[in-house]
XYZ file of C-alpha atoms in Angstrom:
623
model
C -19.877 -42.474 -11.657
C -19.352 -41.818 -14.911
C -22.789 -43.112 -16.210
C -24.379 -40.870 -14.340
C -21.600 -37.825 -15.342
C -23.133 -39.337 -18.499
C -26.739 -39.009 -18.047
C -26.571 -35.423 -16.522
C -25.008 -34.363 -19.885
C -27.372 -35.752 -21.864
C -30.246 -34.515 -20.135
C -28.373 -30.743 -19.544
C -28.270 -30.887 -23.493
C -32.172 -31.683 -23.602
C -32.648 -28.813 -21.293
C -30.497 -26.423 -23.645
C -31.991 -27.927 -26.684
C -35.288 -26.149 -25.334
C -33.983 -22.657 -24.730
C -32.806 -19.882 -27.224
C -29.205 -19.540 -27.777
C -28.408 -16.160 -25.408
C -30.447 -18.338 -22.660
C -28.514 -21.522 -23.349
C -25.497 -19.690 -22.761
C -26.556 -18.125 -19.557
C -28.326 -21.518 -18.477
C -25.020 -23.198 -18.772
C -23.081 -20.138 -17.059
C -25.429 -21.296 -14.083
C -24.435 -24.650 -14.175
C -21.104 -23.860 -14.395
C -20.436 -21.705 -11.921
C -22.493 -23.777 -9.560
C -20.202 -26.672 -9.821
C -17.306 -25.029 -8.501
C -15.729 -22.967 -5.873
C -14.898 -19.836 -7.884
C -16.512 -16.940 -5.804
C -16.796 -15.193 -8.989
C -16.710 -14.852 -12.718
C -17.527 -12.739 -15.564
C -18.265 -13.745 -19.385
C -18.449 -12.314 -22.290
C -19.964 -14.613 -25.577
C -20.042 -12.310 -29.460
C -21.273 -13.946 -32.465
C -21.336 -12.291 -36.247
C -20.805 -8.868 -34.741
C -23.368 -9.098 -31.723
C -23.148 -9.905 -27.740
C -24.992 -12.882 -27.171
C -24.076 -13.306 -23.174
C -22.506 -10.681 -20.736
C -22.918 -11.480 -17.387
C -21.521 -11.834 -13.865
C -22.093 -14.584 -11.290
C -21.274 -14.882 -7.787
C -19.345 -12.394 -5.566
C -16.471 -9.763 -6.024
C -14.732 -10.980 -2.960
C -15.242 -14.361 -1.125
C -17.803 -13.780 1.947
C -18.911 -10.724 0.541
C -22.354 -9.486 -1.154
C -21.010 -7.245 -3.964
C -22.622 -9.585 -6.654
C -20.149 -9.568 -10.238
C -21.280 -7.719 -13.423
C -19.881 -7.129 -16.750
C -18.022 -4.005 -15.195
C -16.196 -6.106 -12.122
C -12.240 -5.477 -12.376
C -10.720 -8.651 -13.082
C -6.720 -9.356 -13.848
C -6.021 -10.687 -17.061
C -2.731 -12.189 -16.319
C -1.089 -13.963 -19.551
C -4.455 -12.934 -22.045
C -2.188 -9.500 -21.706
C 0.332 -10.993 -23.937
C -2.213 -10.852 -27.700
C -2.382 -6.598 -26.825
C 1.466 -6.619 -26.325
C 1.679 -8.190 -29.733
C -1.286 -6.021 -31.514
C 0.538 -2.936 -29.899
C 3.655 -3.919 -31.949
C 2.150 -5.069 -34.803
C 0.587 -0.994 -34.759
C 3.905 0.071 -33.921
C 5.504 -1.652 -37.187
C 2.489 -0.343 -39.405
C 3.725 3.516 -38.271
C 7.512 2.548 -39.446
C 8.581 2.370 -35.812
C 9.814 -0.892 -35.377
C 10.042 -4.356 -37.551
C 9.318 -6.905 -35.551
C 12.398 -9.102 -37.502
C 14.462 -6.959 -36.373
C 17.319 -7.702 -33.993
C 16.165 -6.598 -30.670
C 19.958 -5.020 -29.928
C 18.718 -2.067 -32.916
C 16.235 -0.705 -29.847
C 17.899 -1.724 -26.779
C 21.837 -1.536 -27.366
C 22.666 -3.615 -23.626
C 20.619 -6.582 -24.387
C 22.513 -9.594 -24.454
C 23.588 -12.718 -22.705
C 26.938 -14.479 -22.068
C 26.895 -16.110 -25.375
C 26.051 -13.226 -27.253
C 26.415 -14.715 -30.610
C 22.988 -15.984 -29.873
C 21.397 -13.291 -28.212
C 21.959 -11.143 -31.249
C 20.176 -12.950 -33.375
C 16.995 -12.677 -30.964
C 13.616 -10.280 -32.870
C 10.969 -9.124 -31.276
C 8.970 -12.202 -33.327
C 10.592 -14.347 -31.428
C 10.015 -12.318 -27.851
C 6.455 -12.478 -29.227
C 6.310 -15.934 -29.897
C 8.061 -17.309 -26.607
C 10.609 -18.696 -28.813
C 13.596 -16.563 -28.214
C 14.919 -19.170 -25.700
C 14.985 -16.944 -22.643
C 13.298 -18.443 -19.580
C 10.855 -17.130 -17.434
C 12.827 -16.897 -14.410
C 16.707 -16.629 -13.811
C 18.817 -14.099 -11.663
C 17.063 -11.218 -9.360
C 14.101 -9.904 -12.238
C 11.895 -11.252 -9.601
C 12.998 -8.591 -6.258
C 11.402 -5.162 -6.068
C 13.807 -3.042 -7.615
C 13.856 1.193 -5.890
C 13.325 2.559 -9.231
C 12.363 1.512 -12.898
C 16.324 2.301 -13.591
C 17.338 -0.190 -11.020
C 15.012 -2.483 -12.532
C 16.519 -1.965 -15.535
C 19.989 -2.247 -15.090
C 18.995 -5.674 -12.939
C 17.541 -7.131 -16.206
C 20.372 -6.441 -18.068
C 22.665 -7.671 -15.613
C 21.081 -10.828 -15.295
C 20.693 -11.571 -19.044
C 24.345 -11.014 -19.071
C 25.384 -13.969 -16.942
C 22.251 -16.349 -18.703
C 23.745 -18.592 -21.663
C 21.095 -19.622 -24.239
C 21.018 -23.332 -23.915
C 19.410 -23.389 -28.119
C 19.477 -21.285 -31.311
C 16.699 -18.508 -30.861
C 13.597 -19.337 -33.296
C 13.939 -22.972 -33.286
C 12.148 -23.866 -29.760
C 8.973 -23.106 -27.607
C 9.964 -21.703 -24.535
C 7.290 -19.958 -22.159
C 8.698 -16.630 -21.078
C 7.476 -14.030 -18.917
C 10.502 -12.496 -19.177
C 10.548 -12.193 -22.980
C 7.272 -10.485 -23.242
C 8.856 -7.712 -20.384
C 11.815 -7.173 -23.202
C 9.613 -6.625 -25.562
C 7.471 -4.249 -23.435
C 10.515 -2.430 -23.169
C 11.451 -2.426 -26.977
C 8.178 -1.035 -27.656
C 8.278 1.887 -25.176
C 11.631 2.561 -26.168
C 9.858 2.259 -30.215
C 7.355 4.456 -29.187
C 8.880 7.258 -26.437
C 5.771 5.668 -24.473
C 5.532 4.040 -21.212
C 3.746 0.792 -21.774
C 0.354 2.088 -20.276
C 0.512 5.275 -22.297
C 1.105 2.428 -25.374
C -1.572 0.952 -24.748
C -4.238 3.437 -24.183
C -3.019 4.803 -27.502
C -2.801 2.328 -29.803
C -5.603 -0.597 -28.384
C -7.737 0.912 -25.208
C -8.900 3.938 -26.439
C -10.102 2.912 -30.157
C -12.072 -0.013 -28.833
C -13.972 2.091 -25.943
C -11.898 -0.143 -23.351
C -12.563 2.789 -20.802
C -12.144 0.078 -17.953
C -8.995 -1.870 -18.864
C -5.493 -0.427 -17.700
C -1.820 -1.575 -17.561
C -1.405 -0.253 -14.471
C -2.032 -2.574 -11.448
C -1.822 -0.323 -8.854
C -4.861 2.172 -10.693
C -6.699 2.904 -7.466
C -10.246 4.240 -9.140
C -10.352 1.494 -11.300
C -9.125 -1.224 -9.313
C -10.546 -0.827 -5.563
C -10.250 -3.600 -3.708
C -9.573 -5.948 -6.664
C -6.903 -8.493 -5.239
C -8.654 -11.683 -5.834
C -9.381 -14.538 -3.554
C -6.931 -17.264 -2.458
C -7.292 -21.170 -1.977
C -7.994 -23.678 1.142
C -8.730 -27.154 1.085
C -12.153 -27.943 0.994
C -13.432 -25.786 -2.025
C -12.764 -22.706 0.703
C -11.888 -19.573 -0.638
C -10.365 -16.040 1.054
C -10.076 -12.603 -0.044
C -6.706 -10.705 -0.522
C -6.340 -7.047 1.215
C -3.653 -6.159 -1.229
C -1.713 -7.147 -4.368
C -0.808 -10.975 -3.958
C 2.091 -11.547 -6.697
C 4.355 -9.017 -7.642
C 6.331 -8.433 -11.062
C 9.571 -7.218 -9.379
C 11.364 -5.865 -12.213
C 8.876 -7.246 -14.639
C 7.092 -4.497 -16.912
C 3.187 -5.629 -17.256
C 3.199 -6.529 -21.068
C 3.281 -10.260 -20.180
C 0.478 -10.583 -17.777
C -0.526 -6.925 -15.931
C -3.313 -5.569 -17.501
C -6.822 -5.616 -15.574
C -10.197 -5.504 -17.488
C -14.083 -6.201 -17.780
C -15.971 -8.771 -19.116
C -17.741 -5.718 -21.061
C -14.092 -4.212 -22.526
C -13.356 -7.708 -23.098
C -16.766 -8.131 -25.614
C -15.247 -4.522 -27.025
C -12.042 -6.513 -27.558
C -13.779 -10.034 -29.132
C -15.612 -8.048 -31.666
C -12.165 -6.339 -32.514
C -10.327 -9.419 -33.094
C -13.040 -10.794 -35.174
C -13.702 -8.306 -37.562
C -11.884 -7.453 -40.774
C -9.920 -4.351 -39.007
C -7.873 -6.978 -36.701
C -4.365 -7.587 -38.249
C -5.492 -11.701 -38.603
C -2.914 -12.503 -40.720
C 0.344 -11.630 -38.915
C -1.288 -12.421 -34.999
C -2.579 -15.550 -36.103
C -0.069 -16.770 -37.865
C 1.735 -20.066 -37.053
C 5.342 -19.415 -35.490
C 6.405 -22.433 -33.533
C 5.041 -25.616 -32.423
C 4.639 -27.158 -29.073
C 2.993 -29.889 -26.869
C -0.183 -29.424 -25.684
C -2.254 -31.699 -23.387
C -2.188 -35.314 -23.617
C -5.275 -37.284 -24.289
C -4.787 -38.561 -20.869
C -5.470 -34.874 -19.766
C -8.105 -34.274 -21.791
C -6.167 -32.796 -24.792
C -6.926 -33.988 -28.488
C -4.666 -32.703 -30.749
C -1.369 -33.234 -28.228
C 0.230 -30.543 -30.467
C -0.198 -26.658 -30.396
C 1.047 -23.891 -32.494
C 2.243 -20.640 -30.754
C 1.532 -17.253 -33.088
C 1.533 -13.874 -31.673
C 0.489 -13.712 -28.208
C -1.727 -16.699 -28.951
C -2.133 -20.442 -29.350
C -3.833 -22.386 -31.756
C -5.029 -25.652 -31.464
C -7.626 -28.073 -33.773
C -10.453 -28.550 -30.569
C -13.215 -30.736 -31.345
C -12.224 -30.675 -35.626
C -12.614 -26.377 -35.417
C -9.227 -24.732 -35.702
C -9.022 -22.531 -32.584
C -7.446 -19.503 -31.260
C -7.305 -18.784 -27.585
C -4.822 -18.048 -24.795
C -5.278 -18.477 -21.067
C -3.627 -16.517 -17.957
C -3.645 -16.814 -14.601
C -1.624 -14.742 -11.674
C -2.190 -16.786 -8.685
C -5.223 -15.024 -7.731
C -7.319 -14.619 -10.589
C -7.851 -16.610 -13.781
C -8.941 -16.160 -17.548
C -9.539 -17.446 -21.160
C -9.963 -16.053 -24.361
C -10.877 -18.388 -27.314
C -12.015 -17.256 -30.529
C -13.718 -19.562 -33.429
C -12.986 -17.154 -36.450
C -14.803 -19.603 -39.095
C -18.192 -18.724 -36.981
C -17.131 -15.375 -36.292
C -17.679 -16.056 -32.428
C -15.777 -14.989 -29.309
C -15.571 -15.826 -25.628
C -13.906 -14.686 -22.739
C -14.451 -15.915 -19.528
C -12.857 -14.196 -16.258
C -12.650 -15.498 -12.799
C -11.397 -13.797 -9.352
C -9.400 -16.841 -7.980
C -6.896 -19.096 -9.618
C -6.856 -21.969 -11.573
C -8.718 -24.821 -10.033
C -7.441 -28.546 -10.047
C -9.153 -29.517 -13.529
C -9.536 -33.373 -11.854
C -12.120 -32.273 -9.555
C -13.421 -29.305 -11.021
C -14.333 -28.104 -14.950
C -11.207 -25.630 -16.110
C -12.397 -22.384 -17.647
C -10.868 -23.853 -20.801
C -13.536 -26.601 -20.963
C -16.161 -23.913 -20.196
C -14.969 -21.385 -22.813
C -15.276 -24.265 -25.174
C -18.831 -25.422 -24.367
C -19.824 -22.093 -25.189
C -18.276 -21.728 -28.402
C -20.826 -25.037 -28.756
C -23.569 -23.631 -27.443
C -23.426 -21.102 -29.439
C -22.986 -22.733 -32.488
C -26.010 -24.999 -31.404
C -23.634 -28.367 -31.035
C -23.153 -30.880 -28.226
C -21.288 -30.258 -24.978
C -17.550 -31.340 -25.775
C -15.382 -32.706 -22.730
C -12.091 -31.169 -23.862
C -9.636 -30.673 -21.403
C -11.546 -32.572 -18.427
C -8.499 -35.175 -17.575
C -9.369 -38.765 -18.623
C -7.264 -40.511 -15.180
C -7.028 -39.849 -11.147
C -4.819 -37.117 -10.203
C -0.835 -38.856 -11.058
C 0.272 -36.116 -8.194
C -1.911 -38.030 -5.107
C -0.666 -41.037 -3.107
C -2.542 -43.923 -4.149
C -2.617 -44.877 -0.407
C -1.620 -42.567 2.763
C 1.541 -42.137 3.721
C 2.087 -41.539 7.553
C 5.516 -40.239 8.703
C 6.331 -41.803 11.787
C 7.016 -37.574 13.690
C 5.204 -35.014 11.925
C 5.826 -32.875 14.330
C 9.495 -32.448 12.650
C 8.069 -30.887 9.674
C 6.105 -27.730 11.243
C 7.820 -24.510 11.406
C 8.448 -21.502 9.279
C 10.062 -21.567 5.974
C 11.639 -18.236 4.142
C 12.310 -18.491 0.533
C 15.941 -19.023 0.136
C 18.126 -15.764 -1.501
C 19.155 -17.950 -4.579
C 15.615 -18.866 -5.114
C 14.542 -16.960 -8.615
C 10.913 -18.351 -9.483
C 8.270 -15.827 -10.457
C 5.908 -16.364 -8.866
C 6.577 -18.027 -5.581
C 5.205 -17.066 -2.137
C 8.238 -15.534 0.005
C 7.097 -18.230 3.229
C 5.656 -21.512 4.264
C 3.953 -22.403 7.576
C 3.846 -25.651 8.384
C 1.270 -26.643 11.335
C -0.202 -29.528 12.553
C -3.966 -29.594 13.871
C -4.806 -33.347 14.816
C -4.610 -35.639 12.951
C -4.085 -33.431 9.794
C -0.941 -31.527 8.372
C -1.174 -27.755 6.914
C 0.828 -25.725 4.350
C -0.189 -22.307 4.359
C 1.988 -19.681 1.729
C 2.406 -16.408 2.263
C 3.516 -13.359 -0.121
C 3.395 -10.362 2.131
C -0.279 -12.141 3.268
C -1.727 -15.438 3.232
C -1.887 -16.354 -0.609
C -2.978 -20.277 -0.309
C -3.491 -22.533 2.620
C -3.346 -26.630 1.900
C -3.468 -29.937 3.321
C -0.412 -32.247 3.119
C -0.591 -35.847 2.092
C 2.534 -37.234 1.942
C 3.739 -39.387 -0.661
C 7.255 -40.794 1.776
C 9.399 -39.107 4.512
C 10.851 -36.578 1.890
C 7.761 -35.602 -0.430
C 4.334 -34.654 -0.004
C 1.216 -33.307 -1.781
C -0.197 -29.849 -1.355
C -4.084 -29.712 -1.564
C -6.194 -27.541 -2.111
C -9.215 -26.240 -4.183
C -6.378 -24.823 -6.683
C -3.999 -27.883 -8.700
C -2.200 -30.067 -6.476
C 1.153 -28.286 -5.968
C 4.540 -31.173 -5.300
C 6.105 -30.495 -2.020
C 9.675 -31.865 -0.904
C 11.447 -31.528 1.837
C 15.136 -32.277 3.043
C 15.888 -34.543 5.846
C 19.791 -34.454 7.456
C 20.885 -37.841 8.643
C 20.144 -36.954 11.949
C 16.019 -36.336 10.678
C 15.931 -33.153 11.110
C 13.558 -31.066 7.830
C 16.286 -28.368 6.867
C 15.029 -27.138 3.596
C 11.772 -27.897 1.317
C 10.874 -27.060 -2.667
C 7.727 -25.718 -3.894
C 6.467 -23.689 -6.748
C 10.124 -24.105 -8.246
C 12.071 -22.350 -5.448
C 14.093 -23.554 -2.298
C 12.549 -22.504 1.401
C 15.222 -22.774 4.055
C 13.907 -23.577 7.596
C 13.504 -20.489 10.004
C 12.297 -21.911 13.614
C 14.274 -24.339 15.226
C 13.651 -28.013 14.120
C 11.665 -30.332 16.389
C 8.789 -28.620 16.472
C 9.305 -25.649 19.156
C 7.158 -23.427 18.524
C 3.473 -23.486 17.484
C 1.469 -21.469 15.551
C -1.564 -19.346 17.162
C -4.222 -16.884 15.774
C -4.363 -13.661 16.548
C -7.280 -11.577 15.387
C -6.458 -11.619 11.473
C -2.969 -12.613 12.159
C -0.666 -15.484 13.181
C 2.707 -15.752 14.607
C 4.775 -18.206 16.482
C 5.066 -19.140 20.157
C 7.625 -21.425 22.093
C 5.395 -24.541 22.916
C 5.870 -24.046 26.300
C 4.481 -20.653 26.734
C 0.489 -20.841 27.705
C -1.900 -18.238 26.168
C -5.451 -17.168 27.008
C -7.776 -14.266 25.662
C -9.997 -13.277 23.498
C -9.765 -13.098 19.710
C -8.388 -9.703 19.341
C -6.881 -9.801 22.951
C -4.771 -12.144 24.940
C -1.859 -13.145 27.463
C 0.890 -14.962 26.525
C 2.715 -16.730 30.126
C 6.018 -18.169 30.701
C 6.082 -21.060 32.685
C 10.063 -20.632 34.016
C 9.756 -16.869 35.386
C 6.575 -14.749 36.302
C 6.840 -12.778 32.360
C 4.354 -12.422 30.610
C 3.151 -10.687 27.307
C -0.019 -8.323 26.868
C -1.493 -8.251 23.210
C -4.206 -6.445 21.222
C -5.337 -5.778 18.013
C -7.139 -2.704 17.936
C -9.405 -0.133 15.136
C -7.266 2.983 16.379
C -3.829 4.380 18.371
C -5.781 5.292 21.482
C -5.559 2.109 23.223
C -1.486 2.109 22.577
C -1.038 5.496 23.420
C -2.483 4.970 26.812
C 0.102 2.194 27.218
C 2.521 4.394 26.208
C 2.162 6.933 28.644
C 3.852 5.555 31.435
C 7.190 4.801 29.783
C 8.500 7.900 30.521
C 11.759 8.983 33.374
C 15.144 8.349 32.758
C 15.105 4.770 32.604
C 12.520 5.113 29.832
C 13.973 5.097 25.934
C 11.919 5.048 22.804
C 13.374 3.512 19.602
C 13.003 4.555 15.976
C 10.313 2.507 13.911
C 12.550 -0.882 12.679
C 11.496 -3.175 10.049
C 10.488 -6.731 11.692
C 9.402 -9.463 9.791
C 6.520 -7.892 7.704
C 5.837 -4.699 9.974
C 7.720 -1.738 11.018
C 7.180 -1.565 14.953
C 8.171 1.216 17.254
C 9.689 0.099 20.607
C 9.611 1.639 24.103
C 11.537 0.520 26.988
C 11.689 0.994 30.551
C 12.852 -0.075 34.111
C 10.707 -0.003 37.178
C 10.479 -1.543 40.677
C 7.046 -3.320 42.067
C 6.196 -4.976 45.002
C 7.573 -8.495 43.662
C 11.249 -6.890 42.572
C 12.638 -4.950 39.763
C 11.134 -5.247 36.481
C 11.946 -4.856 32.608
C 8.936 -3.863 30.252
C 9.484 -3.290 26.158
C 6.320 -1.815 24.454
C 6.136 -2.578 20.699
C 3.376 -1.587 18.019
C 2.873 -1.439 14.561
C 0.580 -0.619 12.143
C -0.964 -3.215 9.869
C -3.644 -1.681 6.969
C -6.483 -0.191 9.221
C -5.420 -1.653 12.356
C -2.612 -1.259 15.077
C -1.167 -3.937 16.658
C 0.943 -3.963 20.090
C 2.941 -6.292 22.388
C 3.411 -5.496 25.612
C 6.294 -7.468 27.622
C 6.633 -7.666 31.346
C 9.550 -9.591 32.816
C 12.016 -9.409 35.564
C 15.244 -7.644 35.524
C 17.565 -9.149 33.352
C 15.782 -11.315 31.210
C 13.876 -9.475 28.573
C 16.955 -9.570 26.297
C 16.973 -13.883 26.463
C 12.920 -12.999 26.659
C 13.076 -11.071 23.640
C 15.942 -13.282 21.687
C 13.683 -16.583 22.433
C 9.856 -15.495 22.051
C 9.739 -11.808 20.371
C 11.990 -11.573 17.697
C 10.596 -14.935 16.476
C 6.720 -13.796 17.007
C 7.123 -10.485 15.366
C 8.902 -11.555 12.731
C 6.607 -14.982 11.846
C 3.798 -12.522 12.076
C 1.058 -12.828 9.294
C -1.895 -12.531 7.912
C -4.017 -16.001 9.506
C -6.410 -18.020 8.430
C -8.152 -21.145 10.738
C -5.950 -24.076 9.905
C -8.680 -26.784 8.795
């Protein structure tokens, strides 16, 4: 195999070798994005002052025709962090701020329970991810009711963290740092951070397209991003996957072009950037291992950037990602040349697919008019897969819902877990408010397990009680306590765009928007439909009227905020019960309709409602 990954090189490089340098680039763009499963990217390539490539290829949204261009929206996610650090490098230029400063001088509450340390944290070292404060610790991660709350959450939780080092002496990825120093600049500056922005970077470069806000609804229609499935499968999102909570966007928010994105290149590169303070050296780290296609195995963290000798060049790039989209900047200042590349899913598992990294790099060659490099394409097999299957001997136990546990502080973790079985083959699908990623379990033993998908493989493990019953399970660095019942109860079923849970027992039959859910103990049953409009459910609603009739207030249920009607009637077959509930979900209404005799719909609704409503979800076919 790799002979011929070999000779395909060698013979791509021939091909190049023939072309001029802006058709190189595109010609490998091609190639590129034909060997994997992004449904979209964007790039950007400058050289001495001069676009060479900017381009789109594929789709905005996975399924979909809108082809991407060098004006597509695109999430930058941790790229963000350089313009947080050019913003307060301006700042410090108008006497504002010194970025040695202690950051207590602009926000008097900061500190943490061993403040002696805390106090001796700059903005440099915010800037630098080498303040010591983690990414992820208390409740910065739940939706706060106002920026105030937000606020006053952040400094509550920094007040129970202890530094575990000295500030300035280690690398430390942090989120978290770069929302402090958001906030010292706004509070520098009398700005909000998008007003910062827009000021001080946006509007002198002509970035006309690239805004800190998320939610910007004429900029940003529609741009969510696609999500993984085995398979090199990819989904669109409806809505914003990953959320900040109390986060402010200078770490990771920002949205942009491919053409801002040249604007911004050509800006760094020329003698107007500030090279030698956001370039500069701060703190060293390790990078990837040779076994993972790194060279150098040690990087160097400046401002918002890393830098890293690639290939014998000393290079300056930074990479985000927020789930759902994906990006890379890299800049080779002793060419003068400049790429970005942007992508509308995440990161892919770099041992089955090329990582934009790699990419970003090959241009920089290309444009240079040097070989293809293979930095950052993993030398092994993936260390996360089982060498050999493991087979539990009931995997049964392990399906059901799981809801992230309250403890649970991680970022950027999906709130649930559905696991499902469909034959022979075990599914983990994660959910935010909507499906986010759906994978296919291999397990490694009875208590761990592999998550694949077209993304990296993510490390799944579970909890088993003495008696073998799955309790709990860890992903993406949080806890997931189990919601259905163990052993398998319930199943999961599709319905329209949406899934819930069903006891096992129950039959169903219907169409794909419509169906009837049976219980085999009593004659109940439960209508369904998904419909485009209210006209269907207000019909239904019409006959729950009398004095046995009672409509409920709108109550928050799972995901959705149904409206309940009840009454009491008499047929031919006895006295009946009958609870009407609907919701509405994005351009469509949803209802339940639930016929059973007298006296059971509140064991009815107890055993097979409250759990359907509440596991209900955005679905996807389980593979």
């Amino acid at each position: 195999m790799k002979i011929r990954i070999l000779f395909v090189t060698i013979a791509f490089q021939i091909t190049l070798a023939a072309q001029s340098v802006p058709a190189q680039l595109d010609l490998y763009m091609e190639r590129f994005f034909s060997g994997n499963p992004r449904p979209g990217i964007a790039v950007a390539v400058v050289r001495e002052g001069r676009v060479l490539l900017l381009k789109g290829y594929g789709t905005a949204r996975a399924g979909e025709e809108l082809p991407v261009n060098g004006d597509t929206p695109f999430q930058l996610g941790s790229v963000t962090k350089s313009m947080t650090s050019l913003a307060a490098l301006s700042l410090e230029r108008e006497g504002l701020l010194n970025l040695d400063d202690p950051a207590t001088k602009v926000l008097p509450w900061f500190r943490t329970a061993n403040r002696e340390k805390s106090d001796g944290i700059t903005l440099r070292m915010l800037l630098s991810n080498s303040s010591g404060i983690p990414s992820a610790f208390g409740n910065l991660y739940k939706q706060p009711d106002s920026l105030e709350e937000g606020l006053r959450e952040l400094g509550r939780s920094l007040a129970s963290l202890s530094l575990p080092s000295e500030p300035g002496t280690s690398y430390l990825y942090s989120n978290t740092g770069y929302a402090i120093a958001g906030l010292i600049l706004s509070e520098a500056s009398g700005l909000p951070y998008e007003k910062l922005m827009q000021k001080t970077l946006f509007r002198p470069l002509g970035m006309d397209r690239t805004s800190a806000v998320p939610e910007d609804p004429e900029l940003f229609r529609n741009s969510f991003g696609n999500g993984w499935a085995p398979e090199g499968e990819a989904f669109p999102l409806r809505r914003e996957a990953l959320r900040g909570g109390n986060l402010e966007p200078a770490g990771s928010r920002c949205r942009t072009t491919a053409r801002d994105m040249s604007l911004y290149l050509l800006y760094l590169l020329s003698p107007e950037a500030p090279a030698d303070d956001l370039f500069q050296p701060l703190i060293s780290h390790r990078g990837l291992s040779r076994e993972q296609g790194g060279q150098s195995e040690e990087n160097r963290y400046a401002l918002g950037f890393e830098l890293e000798t690639i290939d014998g060049r000393e290079l300056i790039y930074h990479s985000g990602g927020t789930g759902t989209f994906s990006s890379v900047l890299m800049l080779d200042r002793a060419s003068s040349t400049g790429v970005v590349i942007l992508s509308n899913a995440g990161e892919l598992d770099p041992y089955r697919y090329e990582p934009l990294i790699t990419g970003a790099n090959n241009l920089l060659h290309i444009a240079g008019e040097e070989p293809l490099s293979r930095y950052g394409i993993p030398l092994t097999d993936n260390p996360a897969l089982p060498v050999s299957p493991y087979l539990p001997d009931n995997r049964e136990k392990y399906s059901g819902i799981y809801r992230i546990s309250a403890e649970s502080t991680e970022s950027m973790a999906p709130r649930e877990v559905v696991i499902s079985q469909k034959g022979d083959r075990t599914s983990a699908a994660f959910y935010t408010d909507q499906l986010f990623s759906l994978c296919r379990l291999e397990f490694l033993s009875a208590s761990s397990a592999a998550a694949v998908s077209t993304g990296p493989v993510l490390p799944v493990d579970f909890h088993i009680t003495l008696e073998g019953d799955v309790v709990t399970l860890e992903a993406y660095g949080a806890r997931y306590e189990r919601y259905t019942p163990p052993g398998g109860s319930y199943r999961a079923e599709s319905w329209g765009n949406y899934r819930f849970f069903l006891p096992r027992e129950w039959t169903i039959t219907g169409e794909d928007t419509h169906f009837l859910a049976v219980s085999p103990h009593s004659p109940g049953l439960i209508e369904s439909g998904v419909v485009p409009d209210f006209t269907e459910i207000a019909s239904l609603a019409e006959s729950f009227q009398g004095e046995e009739a009672v409509v409920y207030p709108e109550q928050l249920m799972g995901r959705f905020y149904f409206k309940q009607y009840y009454r009491r009637f008499r047929t031919g077959s006895g006295e009946k019960q009958q609870l009407l509930l609907h919701c509405r979900a994005g351009e469509e209404w949803l209802y339940l309709l639930v016929t059973v005799p007298a006296g059971e719909l509140t064991e009815t609704v107890q055993r097979v409602i409250r759990p359907m409503v509440t596991s209900l979800g955005d679905s996807l076919p389980v593979p």
